[in-house]
Structure formats: C-alpha cells, structure tokens
Amino acid sequence: MEENFYSVSASLGSIATLDVAAMETIYRLECSGEQFYNLLADRIGNAEAAELLRRNGREELAHARRIAKALSIRLGHEWEPSAEVSELLPIPMPDEVTPDLFRGIVQGELNGDAGYQAWADKEEDPEVEKLLRLNGREETIHAERVRKVLEILGA
Ligand SMILES: [Fe+2]
Ligand SMILES: [Fe+2]
C-alpha cells in the first residue's frame, strides 16, 4: 500500500530514537498535519469549530519549523527539505467527518505528545530536547481543542 498521512502517523510509534531520517519524516508529517486540519475544517459546517481546527493546523506547521531547527542543530548546518520531504503526504478524506474520526484524532494527538516526550528523554542536545518538548506539549493542547470541537458539534 502506498504510504499516506495515516500510515506514516501510525509508524511513528515504532521510532525509538530520532535519527535524521526520522526527523525528516516528522517534518513531512507535521507539514501534512496542517493540510489535514484544513481539510477537516472545510468539511464541518461550523465556523467556531473550524477555527479551532485551523489553529491546530497552523501549529502543526510551526512544529515542522521546530523540527527543521532541530535538524539544523543536529547537523551543524542549515537544513533544507529535499523535494521529497517538501511534498505533502496523500491525505485521503472520508466522505463524512464523524465524531469517531475526531475521537481518533484526540488519541493520536495524545500519543503524539507521549512520543515527543519519549524522544526528548533520550535527546542529548538540550536545545533539541526543548524543541521536542514544546511540540509535544502543544499536541496535548490540540487534543483539548479537538475535544472542544466534539462538544461544539454536540457529539
Ligand atoms: Fe504536531
Ligand atoms: Fe497536533
């Protein structure tokens, strides 16, 4: 099966320590995360909930920027994404966005925080560690916003 946003997200759990390739995968996933949230926001007929989703999306892009910074620190020179890493992952969307989908996103974001903190625990560079922890903490905030979306949608 061709890799997509969901399969790459699911594969992150098996990454114990971050090497450059793993960080590039995370960069691509975070950029795609912005797109994912915008696609969701386009599919719900509620402006308040859509804005919460778009806010998460903007922060996913900021996460990608932090990963780019972490890569530059790790490599000792300015990191630039290759054409492949710059390309967003395919994000197949269901015809209907259901509460179950949002519940899955809540769990995915919480797992995302746990993953970042676990990588940070093993990180030797204090600056990189800090960037990872910042990203992680915001993933939990994303989970809270998606819970709020469920509330707004009355699910
Ligand atoms: Fe993120
Ligand atoms: Fe997130």
mmCIF file with all atom_site columns, C-alpha atoms and ligand atoms in Angstrom:
data_model
loop_
_atom_site.group_PDB
_atom_site.id
_atom_site.type_symbol
_atom_site.label_atom_id
_atom_site.label_alt_id
_atom_site.label_comp_id
_atom_site.label_asym_id
_atom_site.label_entity_id
_atom_site.label_seq_id
_atom_site.pdbx_PDB_ins_code
_atom_site.Cartn_x
_atom_site.Cartn_y
_atom_site.Cartn_z
_atom_site.occupancy
_atom_site.B_iso_or_equiv
_atom_site.pdbx_formal_charge
_atom_site.auth_seq_id
_atom_site.auth_comp_id
_atom_site.auth_asym_id
_atom_site.auth_atom_id
_atom_site.pdbx_PDB_model_num
ATOM   1   C  CA . MET A 1 1   ? 0.000   0.000  0.000  1.00 0.00 ? 1   MET A CA 1
ATOM   2   C  CA . GLU A 1 2   ? 1.222   3.487  -0.795 1.00 0.00 ? 2   GLU A CA 1
ATOM   3   C  CA . GLU A 1 3   ? 2.202   5.452  2.290  1.00 0.00 ? 3   GLU A CA 1
ATOM   4   C  CA . ASN A 1 4   ? -0.138  8.216  3.322  1.00 0.00 ? 4   ASN A CA 1
ATOM   5   C  CA . PHE A 1 5   ? -0.690  10.593 6.228  1.00 0.00 ? 5   PHE A CA 1
ATOM   6   C  CA . TYR A 1 6   ? -2.360  7.907  8.356  1.00 0.00 ? 6   TYR A CA 1
ATOM   7   C  CA . SER A 1 7   ? 0.128   5.110  7.739  1.00 0.00 ? 7   SER A CA 1
ATOM   8   C  CA . VAL A 1 8   ? 3.108   7.390  8.393  1.00 0.00 ? 8   VAL A CA 1
ATOM   9   C  CA . SER A 1 9   ? 1.476   8.714  11.586 1.00 0.00 ? 9   SER A CA 1
ATOM   10  C  CA . ALA A 1 10  ? 0.928   5.161  12.763 1.00 0.00 ? 10  ALA A CA 1
ATOM   11  C  CA . SER A 1 11  ? 4.529   4.206  12.014 1.00 0.00 ? 11  SER A CA 1
ATOM   12  C  CA . LEU A 1 12  ? 5.946   6.884  14.350 1.00 0.00 ? 12  LEU A CA 1
ATOM   13  C  CA . GLY A 1 13  ? 5.239   4.790  17.425 1.00 0.00 ? 13  GLY A CA 1
ATOM   14  C  CA . SER A 1 14  ? 7.963   2.347  16.419 1.00 0.00 ? 14  SER A CA 1
ATOM   15  C  CA . ILE A 1 15  ? 10.673  5.021  16.217 1.00 0.00 ? 15  ILE A CA 1
ATOM   16  C  CA . ALA A 1 16  ? 12.612  4.682  19.485 1.00 0.00 ? 16  ALA A CA 1
ATOM   17  C  CA . THR A 1 17  ? 15.324  7.248  18.839 1.00 0.00 ? 17  THR A CA 1
ATOM   18  C  CA . LEU A 1 18  ? 15.396  10.100 16.403 1.00 0.00 ? 18  LEU A CA 1
ATOM   19  C  CA . ASP A 1 19  ? 17.901  9.943  13.612 1.00 0.00 ? 19  ASP A CA 1
ATOM   20  C  CA . VAL A 1 20  ? 17.971  12.411 10.725 1.00 0.00 ? 20  VAL A CA 1
ATOM   21  C  CA . ALA A 1 21  ? 15.711  10.267 8.536  1.00 0.00 ? 21  ALA A CA 1
ATOM   22  C  CA . ALA A 1 22  ? 13.127  10.005 11.321 1.00 0.00 ? 22  ALA A CA 1
ATOM   23  C  CA . MET A 1 23  ? 13.224  13.758 11.888 1.00 0.00 ? 23  MET A CA 1
ATOM   24  C  CA . GLU A 1 24  ? 12.683  14.343 8.166  1.00 0.00 ? 24  GLU A CA 1
ATOM   25  C  CA . THR A 1 25  ? 9.677   12.023 8.285  1.00 0.00 ? 25  THR A CA 1
ATOM   26  C  CA . ILE A 1 26  ? 8.301   14.003 11.226 1.00 0.00 ? 26  ILE A CA 1
ATOM   27  C  CA . TYR A 1 27  ? 8.892   17.271 9.362  1.00 0.00 ? 27  TYR A CA 1
ATOM   28  C  CA . ARG A 1 28  ? 6.855   15.963 6.426  1.00 0.00 ? 28  ARG A CA 1
ATOM   29  C  CA . LEU A 1 29  ? 4.150   14.634 8.710  1.00 0.00 ? 29  LEU A CA 1
ATOM   30  C  CA . GLU A 1 30  ? 3.807   17.940 10.582 1.00 0.00 ? 30  GLU A CA 1
ATOM   31  C  CA . CYS A 1 31  ? 3.520   19.908 7.317  1.00 0.00 ? 31  CYS A CA 1
ATOM   32  C  CA . SER A 1 32  ? 0.886   17.432 6.166  1.00 0.00 ? 32  SER A CA 1
ATOM   33  C  CA . GLY A 1 33  ? -0.834  17.832 9.545  1.00 0.00 ? 33  GLY A CA 1
ATOM   34  C  CA . GLU A 1 34  ? -1.583  21.451 8.694  1.00 0.00 ? 34  GLU A CA 1
ATOM   35  C  CA . GLN A 1 35  ? -3.234  20.315 5.483  1.00 0.00 ? 35  GLN A CA 1
ATOM   36  C  CA . PHE A 1 36  ? -5.165  17.588 7.338  1.00 0.00 ? 36  PHE A CA 1
ATOM   37  C  CA . TYR A 1 37  ? -6.662  20.073 9.798  1.00 0.00 ? 37  TYR A CA 1
ATOM   38  C  CA . ASN A 1 38  ? -7.590  22.468 6.993  1.00 0.00 ? 38  ASN A CA 1
ATOM   39  C  CA . LEU A 1 39  ? -9.304  19.649 5.088  1.00 0.00 ? 39  LEU A CA 1
ATOM   40  C  CA . LEU A 1 40  ? -11.261 18.793 8.247  1.00 0.00 ? 40  LEU A CA 1
ATOM   41  C  CA . ALA A 1 41  ? -12.175 22.436 8.814  1.00 0.00 ? 41  ALA A CA 1
ATOM   42  C  CA . ASP A 1 42  ? -13.506 22.624 5.245  1.00 0.00 ? 42  ASP A CA 1
ATOM   43  C  CA . ARG A 1 43  ? -15.775 19.657 5.948  1.00 0.00 ? 43  ARG A CA 1
ATOM   44  C  CA . ILE A 1 44  ? -17.629 20.776 9.045  1.00 0.00 ? 44  ILE A CA 1
ATOM   45  C  CA . GLY A 1 45  ? -20.357 23.368 8.836  1.00 0.00 ? 45  GLY A CA 1
ATOM   46  C  CA . ASN A 1 46  ? -19.417 25.263 11.956 1.00 0.00 ? 46  ASN A CA 1
ATOM   47  C  CA . ALA A 1 47  ? -17.208 28.353 11.921 1.00 0.00 ? 47  ALA A CA 1
ATOM   48  C  CA . GLU A 1 48  ? -16.137 28.190 15.570 1.00 0.00 ? 48  GLU A CA 1
ATOM   49  C  CA . ALA A 1 49  ? -15.124 24.539 15.356 1.00 0.00 ? 49  ALA A CA 1
ATOM   50  C  CA . ALA A 1 50  ? -13.423 25.129 12.005 1.00 0.00 ? 50  ALA A CA 1
ATOM   51  C  CA . GLU A 1 51  ? -11.319 27.913 13.515 1.00 0.00 ? 51  GLU A CA 1
ATOM   52  C  CA . LEU A 1 52  ? -10.135 25.617 16.315 1.00 0.00 ? 52  LEU A CA 1
ATOM   53  C  CA . LEU A 1 53  ? -9.083  23.040 13.723 1.00 0.00 ? 53  LEU A CA 1
ATOM   54  C  CA . ARG A 1 54  ? -7.278  25.645 11.622 1.00 0.00 ? 54  ARG A CA 1
ATOM   55  C  CA . ARG A 1 55  ? -5.461  26.863 14.730 1.00 0.00 ? 55  ARG A CA 1
ATOM   56  C  CA . ASN A 1 56  ? -4.203  23.329 15.290 1.00 0.00 ? 56  ASN A CA 1
ATOM   57  C  CA . GLY A 1 57  ? -3.148  23.283 11.656 1.00 0.00 ? 57  GLY A CA 1
ATOM   58  C  CA . ARG A 1 58  ? -1.100  26.449 11.974 1.00 0.00 ? 58  ARG A CA 1
ATOM   59  C  CA . GLU A 1 59  ? 0.668   24.983 14.987 1.00 0.00 ? 59  GLU A CA 1
ATOM   60  C  CA . GLU A 1 60  ? 1.482   21.772 13.103 1.00 0.00 ? 60  GLU A CA 1
ATOM   61  C  CA . LEU A 1 61  ? 3.326   23.936 10.602 1.00 0.00 ? 61  LEU A CA 1
ATOM   62  C  CA . ALA A 1 62  ? 5.148   25.612 13.494 1.00 0.00 ? 62  ALA A CA 1
ATOM   63  C  CA . HIS A 1 63  ? 6.080   22.114 14.701 1.00 0.00 ? 63  HIS A CA 1
ATOM   64  C  CA . ALA A 1 64  ? 7.611   21.410 11.310 1.00 0.00 ? 64  ALA A CA 1
ATOM   65  C  CA . ARG A 1 65  ? 9.662   24.612 11.648 1.00 0.00 ? 65  ARG A CA 1
ATOM   66  C  CA . ARG A 1 66  ? 10.904  23.498 15.065 1.00 0.00 ? 66  ARG A CA 1
ATOM   67  C  CA . ILE A 1 67  ? 11.917  20.143 13.598 1.00 0.00 ? 67  ILE A CA 1
ATOM   68  C  CA . ALA A 1 68  ? 13.774  21.981 10.807 1.00 0.00 ? 68  ALA A CA 1
ATOM   69  C  CA . LYS A 1 69  ? 15.608  23.935 13.503 1.00 0.00 ? 69  LYS A CA 1
ATOM   70  C  CA . ALA A 1 70  ? 16.369  20.737 15.433 1.00 0.00 ? 70  ALA A CA 1
ATOM   71  C  CA . LEU A 1 71  ? 17.740  19.161 12.243 1.00 0.00 ? 71  LEU A CA 1
ATOM   72  C  CA . SER A 1 72  ? 19.983  22.174 11.658 1.00 0.00 ? 72  SER A CA 1
ATOM   73  C  CA . ILE A 1 73  ? 21.318  21.889 15.218 1.00 0.00 ? 73  ILE A CA 1
ATOM   74  C  CA . ARG A 1 74  ? 21.855  18.150 14.843 1.00 0.00 ? 74  ARG A CA 1
ATOM   75  C  CA . LEU A 1 75  ? 23.645  18.516 11.504 1.00 0.00 ? 75  LEU A CA 1
ATOM   76  C  CA . GLY A 1 76  ? 25.618  21.612 12.425 1.00 0.00 ? 76  GLY A CA 1
ATOM   77  C  CA . HIS A 1 77  ? 24.470  23.417 9.291  1.00 0.00 ? 77  HIS A CA 1
ATOM   78  C  CA . GLU A 1 78  ? 21.265  24.867 7.922  1.00 0.00 ? 78  GLU A CA 1
ATOM   79  C  CA . TRP A 1 79  ? 18.902  22.030 6.977  1.00 0.00 ? 79  TRP A CA 1
ATOM   80  C  CA . GLU A 1 80  ? 16.707  22.427 3.932  1.00 0.00 ? 80  GLU A CA 1
ATOM   81  C  CA . PRO A 1 81  ? 13.988  19.949 2.984  1.00 0.00 ? 81  PRO A CA 1
ATOM   82  C  CA . SER A 1 82  ? 14.575  17.950 -0.188 1.00 0.00 ? 82  SER A CA 1
ATOM   83  C  CA . ALA A 1 83  ? 11.871  17.945 -2.865 1.00 0.00 ? 83  ALA A CA 1
ATOM   84  C  CA . GLU A 1 84  ? 10.575  14.633 -1.492 1.00 0.00 ? 84  GLU A CA 1
ATOM   85  C  CA . VAL A 1 85  ? 10.448  15.827 2.103  1.00 0.00 ? 85  VAL A CA 1
ATOM   86  C  CA . SER A 1 86  ? 8.697   19.032 0.975  1.00 0.00 ? 86  SER A CA 1
ATOM   87  C  CA . GLU A 1 87  ? 5.937   17.082 -0.704 1.00 0.00 ? 87  GLU A CA 1
ATOM   88  C  CA . LEU A 1 88  ? 2.812   16.693 1.423  1.00 0.00 ? 88  LEU A CA 1
ATOM   89  C  CA . LEU A 1 89  ? 1.688   13.130 2.095  1.00 0.00 ? 89  LEU A CA 1
ATOM   90  C  CA . PRO A 1 90  ? -1.539  11.953 0.457  1.00 0.00 ? 90  PRO A CA 1
ATOM   91  C  CA . ILE A 1 91  ? -4.442  12.515 2.881  1.00 0.00 ? 91  ILE A CA 1
ATOM   92  C  CA . PRO A 1 92  ? -7.485  10.519 1.769  1.00 0.00 ? 92  PRO A CA 1
ATOM   93  C  CA . MET A 1 93  ? -10.550 12.014 3.469  1.00 0.00 ? 93  MET A CA 1
ATOM   94  C  CA . PRO A 1 94  ? -13.763 10.159 4.288  1.00 0.00 ? 94  PRO A CA 1
ATOM   95  C  CA . ASP A 1 95  ? -16.981 11.420 2.660  1.00 0.00 ? 95  ASP A CA 1
ATOM   96  C  CA . GLU A 1 96  ? -18.296 12.283 6.076  1.00 0.00 ? 96  GLU A CA 1
ATOM   97  C  CA . VAL A 1 97  ? -16.358 13.527 9.076  1.00 0.00 ? 97  VAL A CA 1
ATOM   98  C  CA . THR A 1 98  ? -17.749 11.607 12.057 1.00 0.00 ? 98  THR A CA 1
ATOM   99  C  CA . PRO A 1 99  ? -17.331 12.041 15.828 1.00 0.00 ? 99  PRO A CA 1
ATOM   100 C  CA . ASP A 1 100 ? -15.361 8.789  15.817 1.00 0.00 ? 100 ASP A CA 1
ATOM   101 C  CA . LEU A 1 101 ? -12.840 10.342 13.486 1.00 0.00 ? 101 LEU A CA 1
ATOM   102 C  CA . PHE A 1 102 ? -12.395 13.257 15.893 1.00 0.00 ? 102 PHE A CA 1
ATOM   103 C  CA . ARG A 1 103 ? -12.077 10.853 18.836 1.00 0.00 ? 103 ARG A CA 1
ATOM   104 C  CA . GLY A 1 104 ? -9.314  9.098  16.931 1.00 0.00 ? 104 GLY A CA 1
ATOM   105 C  CA . ILE A 1 105 ? -7.578  12.432 16.411 1.00 0.00 ? 105 ILE A CA 1
ATOM   106 C  CA . VAL A 1 106 ? -7.745  13.194 20.156 1.00 0.00 ? 106 VAL A CA 1
ATOM   107 C  CA . GLN A 1 107 ? -5.977  9.908  20.856 1.00 0.00 ? 107 GLN A CA 1
ATOM   108 C  CA . GLY A 1 108 ? -3.479  10.477 18.055 1.00 0.00 ? 108 GLY A CA 1
ATOM   109 C  CA . GLU A 1 109 ? -2.541  13.887 19.460 1.00 0.00 ? 109 GLU A CA 1
ATOM   110 C  CA . LEU A 1 110 ? -2.095  12.490 22.983 1.00 0.00 ? 110 LEU A CA 1
ATOM   111 C  CA . ASN A 1 111 ? 0.099   9.728  21.561 1.00 0.00 ? 111 ASN A CA 1
ATOM   112 C  CA . GLY A 1 112 ? 1.990   12.430 19.696 1.00 0.00 ? 112 GLY A CA 1
ATOM   113 C  CA . ASP A 1 113 ? 2.809   14.220 22.951 1.00 0.00 ? 113 ASP A CA 1
ATOM   114 C  CA . ALA A 1 114 ? 3.942   10.975 24.573 1.00 0.00 ? 114 ALA A CA 1
ATOM   115 C  CA . GLY A 1 115 ? 6.131   10.223 21.568 1.00 0.00 ? 115 GLY A CA 1
ATOM   116 C  CA . TYR A 1 116 ? 7.790   13.631 21.597 1.00 0.00 ? 116 TYR A CA 1
ATOM   117 C  CA . GLN A 1 117 ? 8.457   13.426 25.351 1.00 0.00 ? 117 GLN A CA 1
ATOM   118 C  CA . ALA A 1 118 ? 9.978   9.946  24.955 1.00 0.00 ? 118 ALA A CA 1
ATOM   119 C  CA . TRP A 1 119 ? 12.291  11.213 22.203 1.00 0.00 ? 119 TRP A CA 1
ATOM   120 C  CA . ALA A 1 120 ? 13.139  14.262 24.315 1.00 0.00 ? 120 ALA A CA 1
ATOM   121 C  CA . ASP A 1 121 ? 14.058  11.977 27.248 1.00 0.00 ? 121 ASP A CA 1
ATOM   122 C  CA . LYS A 1 122 ? 16.725  10.369 25.061 1.00 0.00 ? 122 LYS A CA 1
ATOM   123 C  CA . GLU A 1 123 ? 17.952  13.543 23.396 1.00 0.00 ? 123 GLU A CA 1
ATOM   124 C  CA . GLU A 1 124 ? 21.470  14.665 24.258 1.00 0.00 ? 124 GLU A CA 1
ATOM   125 C  CA . ASP A 1 125 ? 21.305  18.190 22.877 1.00 0.00 ? 125 ASP A CA 1
ATOM   126 C  CA . PRO A 1 126 ? 19.409  20.411 25.356 1.00 0.00 ? 126 PRO A CA 1
ATOM   127 C  CA . GLU A 1 127 ? 18.162  22.751 22.631 1.00 0.00 ? 127 GLU A CA 1
ATOM   128 C  CA . VAL A 1 128 ? 16.781  19.915 20.535 1.00 0.00 ? 128 VAL A CA 1
ATOM   129 C  CA . GLU A 1 129 ? 15.263  18.402 23.675 1.00 0.00 ? 129 GLU A CA 1
ATOM   130 C  CA . LYS A 1 130 ? 13.481  21.678 24.389 1.00 0.00 ? 130 LYS A CA 1
ATOM   131 C  CA . LEU A 1 131 ? 12.086  21.896 20.849 1.00 0.00 ? 131 LEU A CA 1
ATOM   132 C  CA . LEU A 1 132 ? 10.758  18.332 21.089 1.00 0.00 ? 132 LEU A CA 1
ATOM   133 C  CA . ARG A 1 133 ? 9.083   19.019 24.436 1.00 0.00 ? 133 ARG A CA 1
ATOM   134 C  CA . LEU A 1 134 ? 7.450   22.200 23.106 1.00 0.00 ? 134 LEU A CA 1
ATOM   135 C  CA . ASN A 1 135 ? 5.996   20.304 20.158 1.00 0.00 ? 135 ASN A CA 1
ATOM   136 C  CA . GLY A 1 136 ? 4.777   17.548 22.451 1.00 0.00 ? 136 GLY A CA 1
ATOM   137 C  CA . ARG A 1 137 ? 3.024   19.868 24.862 1.00 0.00 ? 137 ARG A CA 1
ATOM   138 C  CA . GLU A 1 138 ? 1.167   21.515 22.020 1.00 0.00 ? 138 GLU A CA 1
ATOM   139 C  CA . GLU A 1 139 ? -0.069  18.141 20.769 1.00 0.00 ? 139 GLU A CA 1
ATOM   140 C  CA . THR A 1 140 ? -1.939  17.763 24.067 1.00 0.00 ? 140 THR A CA 1
ATOM   141 C  CA . ILE A 1 141 ? -3.402  21.251 23.542 1.00 0.00 ? 141 ILE A CA 1
ATOM   142 C  CA . HIS A 1 142 ? -4.501  20.054 20.093 1.00 0.00 ? 142 HIS A CA 1
ATOM   143 C  CA . ALA A 1 143 ? -6.273  17.095 21.709 1.00 0.00 ? 143 ALA A CA 1
ATOM   144 C  CA . GLU A 1 144 ? -8.081  19.529 24.015 1.00 0.00 ? 144 GLU A CA 1
ATOM   145 C  CA . ARG A 1 145 ? -9.153  21.690 21.066 1.00 0.00 ? 145 ARG A CA 1
ATOM   146 C  CA . VAL A 1 146 ? -10.484 18.651 19.211 1.00 0.00 ? 146 VAL A CA 1
ATOM   147 C  CA . ARG A 1 147 ? -12.413 17.650 22.344 1.00 0.00 ? 147 ARG A CA 1
ATOM   148 C  CA . LYS A 1 148 ? -13.893 21.155 22.248 1.00 0.00 ? 148 LYS A CA 1
ATOM   149 C  CA . VAL A 1 149 ? -14.804 20.610 18.580 1.00 0.00 ? 149 VAL A CA 1
ATOM   150 C  CA . LEU A 1 150 ? -16.705 17.461 19.581 1.00 0.00 ? 150 LEU A CA 1
ATOM   151 C  CA . GLU A 1 151 ? -18.504 19.469 22.225 1.00 0.00 ? 151 GLU A CA 1
ATOM   152 C  CA . ILE A 1 152 ? -19.433 22.229 19.775 1.00 0.00 ? 152 ILE A CA 1
ATOM   153 C  CA . LEU A 1 153 ? -20.710 19.680 17.273 1.00 0.00 ? 153 LEU A CA 1
ATOM   154 C  CA . GLY A 1 154 ? -22.805 18.142 20.036 1.00 0.00 ? 154 GLY A CA 1
ATOM   155 C  CA . ALA A 1 155 ? -21.192 14.719 19.809 1.00 0.00 ? 155 ALA A CA 1
HETATM 156 FE FE . FE  B 2 .   ? 2.481   18.496 15.586 1.00 0.00 ? 1   FE  B FE 1
HETATM 157 FE FE . FE  B 2 .   ? -1.067  18.184 16.764 1.00 0.00 ? 2   FE  B FE 1
#
